[in-house]
Amino acid sequence: MTIEITAFNWVPDFARGFVRDLRPRWACEELGLPYTTRLISPMPPKPADYLCEQPWGQVPVLHDGGVQLFESGAILLHLAEKDERLLPRDPQRRATAIAWLFAALNSVEPWLFELANVEIFSKDEDWAKLRKSSLVRDTGKRLDGLADALGDREWLGEAFGVADIAMVTVLRGADHADLMSSRPRLADYVARGTARPAFERAIAAQLADFRPEPVAA
Amino acid sequence: MTIEITAFNWVPDFARGFVRDLRPRWACEELGLPYTTRLISPMPPKPADYLCEQPWGQVPVLHDGGVQLFESGAILLHLAEKDERLLPRDPQRRATAIAWLFAALNSVEPWLFELANVEIFSKDEDWAKLRKSSLVRDTGKRLDGLADALGDREWLGEAFGVADIAMVTVLRGADHADLMSSRPRLADYVARGTARPAFERAIAAQLADFRPEPVAA
């Protein structure tokens, strides 16, 4: 049974190390699961057969034996189900882990995605300049709620798990603002996550797969 | 074993029928699972003991016997695990259902949430007026990818399931724009979902729980 992760063969410099195939790569590295990569071009138009696998032409897609699926959150959950090191068997701990997995992707990432839009992708637009201060303020409140919930614990659950892979990769996207440095509890949390050898192997593998220039295929 | 869903005891008129406790209510109605509600005030500040259950003071929270969890997506998955009518046992069908559940909440809802922000909550802000046209265009592209993936099927999987509860409740939030009426495939999909007797019972129950005026407790 081979695990195959779809990733991009090139992205601009600012996106390197941040593409979402990092998440399943990290999960595989935590569990010692070997995987292969299928590298595709990020350039439109996407081939119709790839759109059948991922409705918006994004990555990652996972193939695991006879099963294929998209959405990094669903893929993380699929991989975590294999091993209690990423997803505890105890019903309450399992429920808490899955709650935080969804929270990372539905309650935190949308704020940081919009902030990246304002600060990077649309930074020269008038609306983005006008939007920035209130968005930074509201995103900060959201992160305060997260920091309070994390408290003095090392991880979102009682031990490192699948929700931390999601949350750490989400929060790394806030490094460009002052949102993390002004919240040392969260900055330390991200530093703990990214210091894990499995994370270091995952990001090195993503970076090694990028070609220097865009390619069509 | 009693299922308890936390919901708000009051919200402004425009939010009635759209608060996220609708999702677990609908899932319970589909499965014939009885549930009770715990009604709390939406007004800040939230009691510290509620913030221990939901980091941002939002709803829903689910209590199911000895297990409690937050995030409507995690709660939907928890309830769907009880019954293959909402989550198939076949590995590929299960993976597809969970992929679409995450897609509803991570790849579609953030766009519609931001659009609601621009069109409703922040509509008098200069940035929102400047932002609207490009956001409507980009959200439309996202919905086009969804409509293409849905194709001529009735539901996201081979039968109605947990992902449809998430996606239909997400898409209902786009009714205020022309995004749905200009995409009959998606408008018909939402109409099929909201015509289900279980949906009708769920929304009637949410509406019946709102008091006419805000209350503190």
Tab-separated table of C-alpha atoms in Angstrom:
chain	number	residue	atom	x	y	z
A	1	MET	CA	0.000	0.000	0.000
A	2	THR	CA	1.700	3.167	-1.214
A	3	ILE	CA	0.828	6.641	0.005
A	4	GLU	CA	1.048	9.286	-2.723
A	5	ILE	CA	0.789	13.017	-1.971
A	6	THR	CA	0.144	15.485	-4.786
A	7	ALA	CA	2.229	18.670	-4.601
A	8	PHE	CA	3.174	21.568	-6.873
A	9	ASN	CA	6.389	21.427	-8.912
A	10	TRP	CA	6.921	25.193	-8.550
A	11	VAL	CA	5.499	28.109	-6.554
A	12	PRO	CA	6.754	31.686	-6.057
A	13	ASP	CA	9.411	32.142	-3.386
A	14	PHE	CA	7.036	33.589	-0.770
A	15	ALA	CA	4.856	30.459	-0.908
A	16	ARG	CA	7.695	27.939	-0.596
A	17	GLY	CA	7.379	26.025	2.642
A	18	PHE	CA	3.733	27.074	3.019
A	19	VAL	CA	1.881	24.957	0.457
A	20	ARG	CA	-0.626	22.671	2.128
A	21	ASP	CA	0.931	19.359	1.074
A	22	LEU	CA	3.251	20.183	3.979
A	23	ARG	CA	0.509	18.928	6.298
A	24	PRO	CA	0.234	15.313	5.070
A	25	ARG	CA	4.026	15.193	4.577
A	26	TRP	CA	4.426	16.148	8.255
A	27	ALA	CA	1.857	13.545	9.382
A	28	CYS	CA	3.632	10.823	7.399
A	29	GLU	CA	6.984	11.842	8.877
A	30	GLU	CA	5.574	11.730	12.433
A	31	LEU	CA	4.332	8.180	11.851
A	32	GLY	CA	7.302	6.951	9.824
A	33	LEU	CA	5.019	6.251	6.859
A	34	PRO	CA	6.873	6.287	3.532
A	35	TYR	CA	5.181	8.274	0.761
A	36	THR	CA	5.764	9.246	-2.822
A	37	THR	CA	4.892	12.564	-4.447
A	38	ARG	CA	3.099	13.362	-7.676
A	39	LEU	CA	4.214	16.803	-8.791
A	40	ILE	CA	1.855	18.941	-10.872
A	41	SER	CA	2.022	22.449	-12.249
A	42	PRO	CA	0.249	25.195	-10.292
A	43	MET	CA	-0.511	27.006	-13.557
A	44	PRO	CA	-4.038	27.129	-14.978
A	45	PRO	CA	-5.757	25.575	-16.755
A	46	LYS	CA	-5.724	22.403	-14.685
A	47	PRO	CA	-6.263	19.136	-16.567
A	48	ALA	CA	-9.870	17.934	-16.352
A	49	ASP	CA	-8.773	14.654	-14.787
A	50	TYR	CA	-7.115	16.530	-11.944
A	51	LEU	CA	-10.223	18.641	-11.362
A	52	CYS	CA	-12.067	15.346	-10.832
A	53	GLU	CA	-9.737	14.744	-7.903
A	54	GLN	CA	-9.640	18.317	-6.545
A	55	PRO	CA	-12.533	20.624	-7.537
A	56	TRP	CA	-10.376	23.777	-7.486
A	57	GLY	CA	-7.127	22.340	-8.836
A	58	GLN	CA	-5.374	22.795	-5.505
A	59	VAL	CA	-3.055	20.494	-3.584
A	60	PRO	CA	-2.819	18.173	-1.749
A	61	VAL	CA	-4.661	15.106	-2.977
A	62	LEU	CA	-3.900	11.817	-1.246
A	63	HIS	CA	-3.891	8.353	-2.762
A	64	ASP	CA	-3.623	5.619	-0.150
A	65	GLY	CA	-3.990	2.159	-1.600
A	66	GLY	CA	-7.416	2.175	-3.214
A	67	VAL	CA	-8.665	5.356	-1.548
A	68	GLN	CA	-8.244	8.918	-2.804
A	69	LEU	CA	-9.308	12.147	-1.136
A	70	PHE	CA	-8.749	15.912	-1.126
A	71	GLU	CA	-8.761	18.679	1.539
A	72	SER	CA	-5.733	18.803	3.813
A	73	GLY	CA	-7.942	18.482	6.913
A	74	ALA	CA	-9.628	15.324	5.632
A	75	ILE	CA	-6.254	13.913	4.584
A	76	LEU	CA	-4.769	14.646	8.015
A	77	LEU	CA	-7.696	12.880	9.674
A	78	HIS	CA	-7.361	9.903	7.307
A	79	LEU	CA	-3.660	9.535	8.112
A	80	ALA	CA	-4.163	10.129	11.853
A	81	GLU	CA	-6.756	7.337	12.050
A	82	LYS	CA	-3.884	4.920	11.381
A	83	ASP	CA	-2.038	5.595	14.641
A	84	GLU	CA	-2.943	6.773	18.121
A	85	ARG	CA	0.245	8.836	18.233
A	86	LEU	CA	-1.648	11.368	16.125
A	87	LEU	CA	-5.236	10.620	17.209
A	88	PRO	CA	-5.967	9.158	20.660
A	89	ARG	CA	-8.410	6.270	20.975
A	90	ASP	CA	-10.019	7.555	24.194
A	91	PRO	CA	-13.401	9.026	23.138
A	92	GLN	CA	-12.998	12.427	24.848
A	93	ARG	CA	-9.407	12.905	23.711
A	94	ARG	CA	-10.382	11.889	20.200
A	95	ALA	CA	-13.305	14.337	20.193
A	96	THR	CA	-11.081	17.151	21.467
A	97	ALA	CA	-8.444	16.443	18.810
A	98	ILE	CA	-11.002	16.483	15.995
A	99	ALA	CA	-12.620	19.647	17.386
A	100	TRP	CA	-9.262	21.423	17.298
A	101	LEU	CA	-8.521	20.075	13.820
A	102	PHE	CA	-11.707	21.701	12.540
A	103	ALA	CA	-11.051	24.828	14.629
A	104	ALA	CA	-7.657	25.305	12.977
A	105	LEU	CA	-9.210	25.166	9.519
A	106	ASN	CA	-12.609	26.817	10.061
A	107	SER	CA	-12.130	29.204	13.012
A	108	VAL	CA	-8.501	30.336	12.666
A	109	GLU	CA	-7.221	29.820	9.111
A	110	PRO	CA	-9.905	31.945	7.392
A	111	TRP	CA	-8.770	34.988	9.419
A	112	LEU	CA	-5.105	34.452	8.593
A	113	PHE	CA	-5.899	33.698	4.972
A	114	GLU	CA	-7.719	37.023	4.668
A	115	LEU	CA	-4.856	38.749	6.465
A	116	ALA	CA	-2.372	37.276	3.994
A	117	ASN	CA	-4.634	38.531	1.221
A	118	VAL	CA	-4.571	42.058	2.676
A	119	GLU	CA	-0.854	42.048	3.450
A	120	ILE	CA	0.523	40.152	0.451
A	121	PHE	CA	-1.725	39.290	-2.478
A	122	SER	CA	-3.843	42.463	-2.539
A	123	LYS	CA	-1.527	44.816	-0.679
A	124	ASP	CA	-1.592	47.474	-3.411
A	125	GLU	CA	-5.388	47.616	-3.526
A	126	ASP	CA	-7.116	50.546	-1.839
A	127	TRP	CA	-9.581	48.286	-0.044
A	128	ALA	CA	-6.728	46.264	1.454
A	129	LYS	CA	-5.029	49.360	2.860
A	130	LEU	CA	-8.312	50.501	4.419
A	131	ARG	CA	-9.109	47.037	5.744
A	132	LYS	CA	-5.843	46.192	7.402
A	133	SER	CA	-6.144	47.781	10.841
A	134	SER	CA	-9.577	46.373	11.732
A	135	LEU	CA	-8.658	42.960	10.350
A	136	VAL	CA	-5.444	42.824	12.388
A	137	ARG	CA	-7.439	43.811	15.478
A	138	ASP	CA	-10.179	41.190	14.926
A	139	THR	CA	-7.695	38.458	14.004
A	140	GLY	CA	-5.813	39.298	17.186
A	141	LYS	CA	-8.961	38.713	19.246
A	142	ARG	CA	-9.377	35.347	17.609
A	143	LEU	CA	-5.762	34.456	18.419
A	144	ASP	CA	-6.261	35.644	22.004
A	145	GLY	CA	-9.071	33.103	22.388
A	146	LEU	CA	-6.768	30.408	21.060
A	147	ALA	CA	-3.915	31.454	23.362
A	148	ASP	CA	-6.244	31.406	26.386
A	149	ALA	CA	-7.495	27.936	25.449
A	150	LEU	CA	-3.952	26.645	24.998
A	151	GLY	CA	-2.971	28.048	28.386
A	152	ASP	CA	0.278	26.625	29.676
A	153	ARG	CA	-0.057	23.332	27.829
A	154	GLU	CA	2.503	22.334	25.226
A	155	TRP	CA	-0.059	21.106	22.698
A	156	LEU	CA	-3.792	21.446	22.036
A	157	GLY	CA	-4.415	17.981	23.499
A	158	GLU	CA	-2.551	16.202	26.263
A	159	ALA	CA	0.148	15.195	23.775
A	160	PHE	CA	1.197	16.285	20.291
A	161	GLY	CA	-1.354	15.218	17.707
A	162	VAL	CA	-3.049	15.790	14.383
A	163	ALA	CA	-4.663	19.069	15.482
A	164	ASP	CA	-1.227	20.521	16.202
A	165	ILE	CA	-0.089	19.746	12.655
A	166	ALA	CA	-3.052	21.737	11.385
A	167	MET	CA	-2.802	24.606	13.890
A	168	VAL	CA	0.970	25.079	13.680
A	169	THR	CA	0.880	25.162	9.882
A	170	VAL	CA	-2.009	27.660	10.038
A	171	LEU	CA	-0.261	29.939	12.548
A	172	ARG	CA	3.034	29.965	10.632
A	173	GLY	CA	1.132	32.040	8.086
A	174	ALA	CA	0.820	34.834	10.669
A	175	ASP	CA	4.552	35.290	11.058
A	176	HIS	CA	4.594	38.247	8.695
A	177	ALA	CA	2.386	40.297	11.020
A	178	ASP	CA	3.166	41.233	14.604
A	179	LEU	CA	0.345	38.936	15.701
A	180	MET	CA	2.612	36.121	16.820
A	181	SER	CA	5.540	38.012	18.343
A	182	SER	CA	3.056	39.909	20.518
A	183	ARG	CA	1.623	36.590	21.747
A	184	PRO	CA	4.601	34.620	23.096
A	185	ARG	CA	2.416	31.685	24.146
A	186	LEU	CA	1.456	31.125	20.514
A	187	ALA	CA	4.898	31.963	19.163
A	188	ASP	CA	6.410	29.364	21.509
A	189	TYR	CA	3.789	26.842	20.455
A	190	VAL	CA	4.684	27.311	16.792
A	191	ALA	CA	8.394	27.117	17.634
A	192	ARG	CA	7.838	23.808	19.468
A	193	GLY	CA	5.989	22.413	16.481
A	194	THR	CA	8.444	23.505	13.842
A	195	ALA	CA	11.388	22.212	15.922
A	196	ARG	CA	10.097	18.648	15.648
A	197	PRO	CA	12.364	16.512	13.440
A	198	ALA	CA	9.323	15.295	11.499
A	199	PHE	CA	8.404	18.885	10.596
A	200	GLU	CA	11.972	19.599	9.520
A	201	ARG	CA	11.986	16.547	7.254
A	202	ALA	CA	8.586	17.480	5.806
A	203	ILE	CA	9.499	21.047	4.915
A	204	ALA	CA	12.877	19.995	3.505
A	205	ALA	CA	11.074	17.499	1.284
A	206	GLN	CA	8.592	20.120	0.060
A	207	LEU	CA	11.361	22.599	-0.721
A	208	ALA	CA	13.416	19.941	-2.526
A	209	ASP	CA	10.503	19.212	-4.863
A	210	PHE	CA	10.280	22.756	-6.280
A	211	ARG	CA	12.013	23.452	-9.566
A	212	PRO	CA	13.754	26.812	-9.912
A	213	GLU	CA	11.475	28.054	-12.709
A	214	PRO	CA	7.805	27.475	-13.622
A	215	VAL	CA	7.212	24.513	-15.886
A	216	ALA	CA	4.110	23.720	-17.837
A	217	ALA	CA	3.602	20.043	-17.058
B	1	MET	CA	-27.241	8.867	26.892
B	2	THR	CA	-28.607	12.330	26.237
B	3	ILE	CA	-27.450	14.585	23.412
B	4	GLU	CA	-27.347	18.261	24.364
B	5	ILE	CA	-26.771	21.031	21.809
B	6	THR	CA	-25.828	24.527	22.967
B	7	ALA	CA	-27.598	27.337	21.101
B	8	PHE	CA	-28.219	31.071	21.541
B	9	ASN	CA	-31.375	32.305	23.286
B	10	TRP	CA	-31.560	35.365	21.018
B	11	VAL	CA	-29.920	36.701	17.844
B	12	PRO	CA	-30.848	39.619	15.535
B	13	ASP	CA	-33.522	38.868	12.953
B	14	PHE	CA	-31.093	38.522	10.017
B	15	ALA	CA	-29.222	35.723	11.813
B	16	ARG	CA	-32.278	33.680	12.778
B	17	GLY	CA	-32.235	30.345	10.987
B	18	PHE	CA	-28.521	30.702	10.212
B	19	VAL	CA	-26.806	30.053	13.556
B	20	ARG	CA	-24.575	27.012	13.361
B	21	ASP	CA	-26.415	24.888	15.928
B	22	LEU	CA	-28.719	24.306	12.960
B	23	ARG	CA	-26.156	21.780	11.683
B	24	PRO	CA	-26.199	19.314	14.601
B	25	ARG	CA	-29.957	19.811	14.996
B	26	TRP	CA	-30.375	18.750	11.349
B	27	ALA	CA	-28.091	15.739	11.781
B	28	CYS	CA	-30.053	14.601	14.842
B	29	GLU	CA	-33.328	15.015	12.959
B	30	GLU	CA	-32.041	12.965	10.012
B	31	LEU	CA	-31.126	10.118	12.365
B	32	GLY	CA	-34.141	10.395	14.663
B	33	LEU	CA	-31.854	11.104	17.626
B	34	PRO	CA	-33.584	13.029	20.410
B	35	TYR	CA	-31.658	15.991	21.794
B	36	THR	CA	-32.050	18.723	24.358
B	37	THR	CA	-30.829	22.308	24.059
B	38	ARG	CA	-28.886	24.474	26.449
B	39	LEU	CA	-29.647	28.099	25.609
B	40	ILE	CA	-27.045	30.759	26.364
B	41	SER	CA	-26.845	34.480	25.734
B	42	PRO	CA	-24.857	35.629	22.682
B	43	MET	CA	-23.846	38.772	24.577
B	44	PRO	CA	-20.296	39.291	25.812
B	45	PRO	CA	-18.690	38.727	28.169
B	46	LYS	CA	-19.089	34.970	28.023
B	47	PRO	CA	-18.796	33.112	31.343
B	48	ALA	CA	-15.323	31.634	31.879
B	49	ASP	CA	-16.762	28.137	32.195
B	50	TYR	CA	-18.324	28.424	28.741
B	51	LEU	CA	-15.043	29.627	27.236
B	52	CYS	CA	-13.524	26.374	28.528
B	53	GLU	CA	-15.981	24.569	26.260
B	54	GLN	CA	-15.763	26.923	23.266
B	55	PRO	CA	-12.665	29.145	23.003
B	56	TRP	CA	-14.506	31.996	21.271
B	57	GLY	CA	-17.833	31.774	23.090
B	58	GLN	CA	-19.625	30.604	19.965
B	59	VAL	CA	-22.210	27.867	19.440
B	60	PRO	CA	-22.716	24.956	19.054
B	61	VAL	CA	-21.128	22.816	21.728
B	62	LEU	CA	-22.241	19.197	21.927
B	63	HIS	CA	-22.524	17.021	25.014
B	64	ASP	CA	-23.115	13.376	24.163
B	65	GLY	CA	-23.042	11.155	27.215
B	66	GLY	CA	-19.602	11.671	28.660
B	67	VAL	CA	-18.085	13.406	25.638
B	68	GLN	CA	-18.143	17.125	24.865
B	69	LEU	CA	-16.818	18.917	21.809
B	70	PHE	CA	-17.037	22.161	19.849
B	71	GLU	CA	-16.843	23.155	16.132
B	72	SER	CA	-19.898	22.368	14.039
B	73	GLY	CA	-17.800	20.289	11.615
B	74	ALA	CA	-16.392	18.103	14.388
B	75	ILE	CA	-19.855	17.753	15.914
B	76	LEU	CA	-21.356	16.748	12.559
B	77	LEU	CA	-18.644	14.119	12.127
B	78	HIS	CA	-19.203	12.840	15.675
B	79	LEU	CA	-22.935	12.442	15.074
B	80	ALA	CA	-22.482	10.990	11.582
B	81	GLU	CA	-20.164	8.265	12.922
B	82	LYS	CA	-23.227	6.805	14.650
B	83	ASP	CA	-25.079	5.874	11.480
B	84	GLU	CA	-24.172	5.011	7.908
B	85	ARG	CA	-27.160	6.998	6.677
B	86	LEU	CA	-24.977	10.065	7.215
B	87	LEU	CA	-21.503	8.532	6.770
B	88	PRO	CA	-21.001	5.449	4.586
B	89	ARG	CA	-18.849	2.594	5.882
B	90	ASP	CA	-17.210	1.882	2.503
B	91	PRO	CA	-13.681	3.365	2.714
B	92	GLN	CA	-13.815	5.405	-0.506
B	93	ARG	CA	-17.312	6.728	0.124
B	94	ARG	CA	-16.340	7.585	3.693
B	95	ALA	CA	-13.206	9.418	2.511
B	96	THR	CA	-15.191	11.362	-0.092
B	97	ALA	CA	-17.810	12.362	2.479
B	98	ILE	CA	-15.194	13.618	4.937
B	99	ALA	CA	-13.320	15.446	2.168
B	100	TRP	CA	-16.499	17.325	1.238
B	101	LEU	CA	-17.266	18.028	4.891
B	102	PHE	CA	-13.913	19.782	5.233
B	103	ALA	CA	-14.317	21.419	1.822
B	104	ALA	CA	-17.612	22.998	2.905
B	105	LEU	CA	-15.986	24.528	5.965
B	106	ASN	CA	-12.463	25.330	4.747
B	107	SER	CA	-12.787	25.882	0.974
B	108	VAL	CA	-16.284	27.369	0.601
B	109	GLU	CA	-17.522	28.877	3.873
B	110	PRO	CA	-14.603	31.335	4.319
B	111	TRP	CA	-15.502	32.982	0.994
B	112	LEU	CA	-19.166	33.293	1.878
B	113	PHE	CA	-18.355	34.455	5.389
B	114	GLU	CA	-16.234	37.265	3.985
B	115	LEU	CA	-18.955	38.098	1.476
B	116	ALA	CA	-21.496	38.335	4.306
B	117	ASN	CA	-19.049	40.618	6.077
B	118	VAL	CA	-18.809	42.872	3.019
B	119	GLU	CA	-22.543	42.836	2.269
B	120	ILE	CA	-23.994	42.890	5.768
B	121	PHE	CA	-21.771	43.446	8.783
B	122	SER	CA	-19.353	45.977	7.256
B	123	LYS	CA	-21.499	47.235	4.404
B	124	ASP	CA	-21.103	50.909	5.377
B	125	GLU	CA	-17.287	50.731	5.501
B	126	ASP	CA	-15.353	52.212	2.594
B	127	TRP	CA	-13.161	49.116	2.276
B	128	ALA	CA	-16.226	46.890	1.965
B	129	LYS	CA	-17.659	48.967	-0.864
B	130	LEU	CA	-14.330	48.829	-2.705
B	131	ARG	CA	-13.893	45.127	-2.040
B	132	LYS	CA	-17.272	43.849	-3.122
B	133	SER	CA	-16.921	43.406	-6.877
B	134	SER	CA	-13.661	41.406	-6.823
B	135	LEU	CA	-14.866	39.301	-3.905
B	136	VAL	CA	-18.131	38.449	-5.661
B	137	ARG	CA	-16.134	37.497	-8.769
B	138	ASP	CA	-13.644	35.294	-6.880
B	139	THR	CA	-16.352	33.683	-4.751
B	140	GLY	CA	-18.213	32.934	-7.945
B	141	LYS	CA	-15.195	31.080	-9.334
B	142	ARG	CA	-15.058	28.994	-6.190
B	143	LEU	CA	-18.763	28.170	-6.523
B	144	ASP	CA	-18.257	27.300	-10.203
B	145	GLY	CA	-15.706	24.652	-9.144
B	146	LEU	CA	-18.215	23.266	-6.683
B	147	ALA	CA	-21.018	23.234	-9.268
B	148	ASP	CA	-18.779	21.430	-11.774
B	149	ALA	CA	-17.842	18.836	-9.153
B	150	LEU	CA	-21.475	18.298	-8.183
B	151	GLY	CA	-22.403	17.829	-11.830
B	152	ASP	CA	-25.810	16.260	-12.288
B	153	ARG	CA	-25.743	14.382	-9.001
B	154	GLU	CA	-28.322	15.093	-6.327
B	155	TRP	CA	-25.814	15.121	-3.480
B	156	LEU	CA	-22.053	15.404	-2.983
B	157	GLY	CA	-21.788	11.645	-2.435
B	158	GLU	CA	-23.879	8.882	-3.924
B	159	ALA	CA	-26.596	9.558	-1.355
B	160	PHE	CA	-27.460	12.376	1.041
B	161	GLY	CA	-24.945	12.562	3.876
B	162	VAL	CA	-23.123	14.601	6.468
B	163	ALA	CA	-21.244	16.677	3.885
B	164	ASP	CA	-24.541	17.866	2.426
B	165	ILE	CA	-25.661	19.142	5.833
B	166	ALA	CA	-22.479	21.223	5.975
B	167	MET	CA	-22.529	22.396	2.352
B	168	VAL	CA	-26.238	23.259	2.191
B	169	THR	CA	-26.041	25.281	5.399
B	170	VAL	CA	-22.932	27.045	4.053
B	171	LEU	CA	-24.527	27.855	0.688
B	172	ARG	CA	-27.746	29.178	2.236
B	173	GLY	CA	-25.583	32.094	3.376
B	174	ALA	CA	-25.089	33.113	-0.263
B	175	ASP	CA	-28.775	33.674	-0.923
B	176	HIS	CA	-28.444	37.409	-0.421
B	177	ALA	CA	-26.123	37.746	-3.418
B	178	ASP	CA	-26.907	36.769	-6.991
B	179	LEU	CA	-24.358	33.976	-6.659
B	180	MET	CA	-26.897	31.213	-6.237
B	181	SER	CA	-29.674	32.313	-8.581
B	182	SER	CA	-27.084	32.560	-11.369
B	183	ARG	CA	-26.007	28.953	-10.652
B	184	PRO	CA	-29.209	26.874	-10.888
B	185	ARG	CA	-27.318	23.642	-10.225
B	186	LEU	CA	-26.326	24.928	-6.785
B	187	ALA	CA	-29.644	26.673	-6.150
B	188	ASP	CA	-31.452	23.393	-6.881
B	189	TYR	CA	-29.047	21.534	-4.601
B	190	VAL	CA	-29.804	23.902	-1.710
B	191	ALA	CA	-33.540	23.661	-2.447
B	192	ARG	CA	-33.344	19.842	-2.292
B	193	GLY	CA	-31.544	20.026	1.039
B	194	THR	CA	-33.833	22.530	2.659
B	195	ALA	CA	-36.928	20.638	1.474
B	196	ARG	CA	-35.979	17.623	3.578
B	197	PRO	CA	-38.377	17.144	6.510
B	198	ALA	CA	-35.402	16.832	8.886
B	199	PHE	CA	-34.133	20.266	7.824
B	200	GLU	CA	-37.582	21.760	8.284
B	201	ARG	CA	-37.837	20.327	11.793
B	202	ALA	CA	-34.329	21.557	12.644
B	203	ILE	CA	-34.885	25.140	11.555
B	204	ALA	CA	-38.306	25.285	13.217
B	205	ALA	CA	-36.673	24.131	16.453
B	206	GLN	CA	-33.928	26.773	16.210
B	207	LEU	CA	-36.430	29.542	15.528
B	208	ALA	CA	-38.662	28.403	18.392
B	209	ASP	CA	-35.779	28.709	20.845
B	210	PHE	CA	-35.183	32.430	20.239
B	211	ARG	CA	-36.736	34.883	22.655
B	212	PRO	CA	-38.159	38.096	21.177
B	213	GLU	CA	-35.699	40.379	23.001
B	214	PRO	CA	-32.071	40.001	24.167
B	215	VAL	CA	-31.697	38.585	27.650
B	216	ALA	CA	-28.618	38.613	29.807
B	217	ALA	CA	-28.521	35.039	31.071
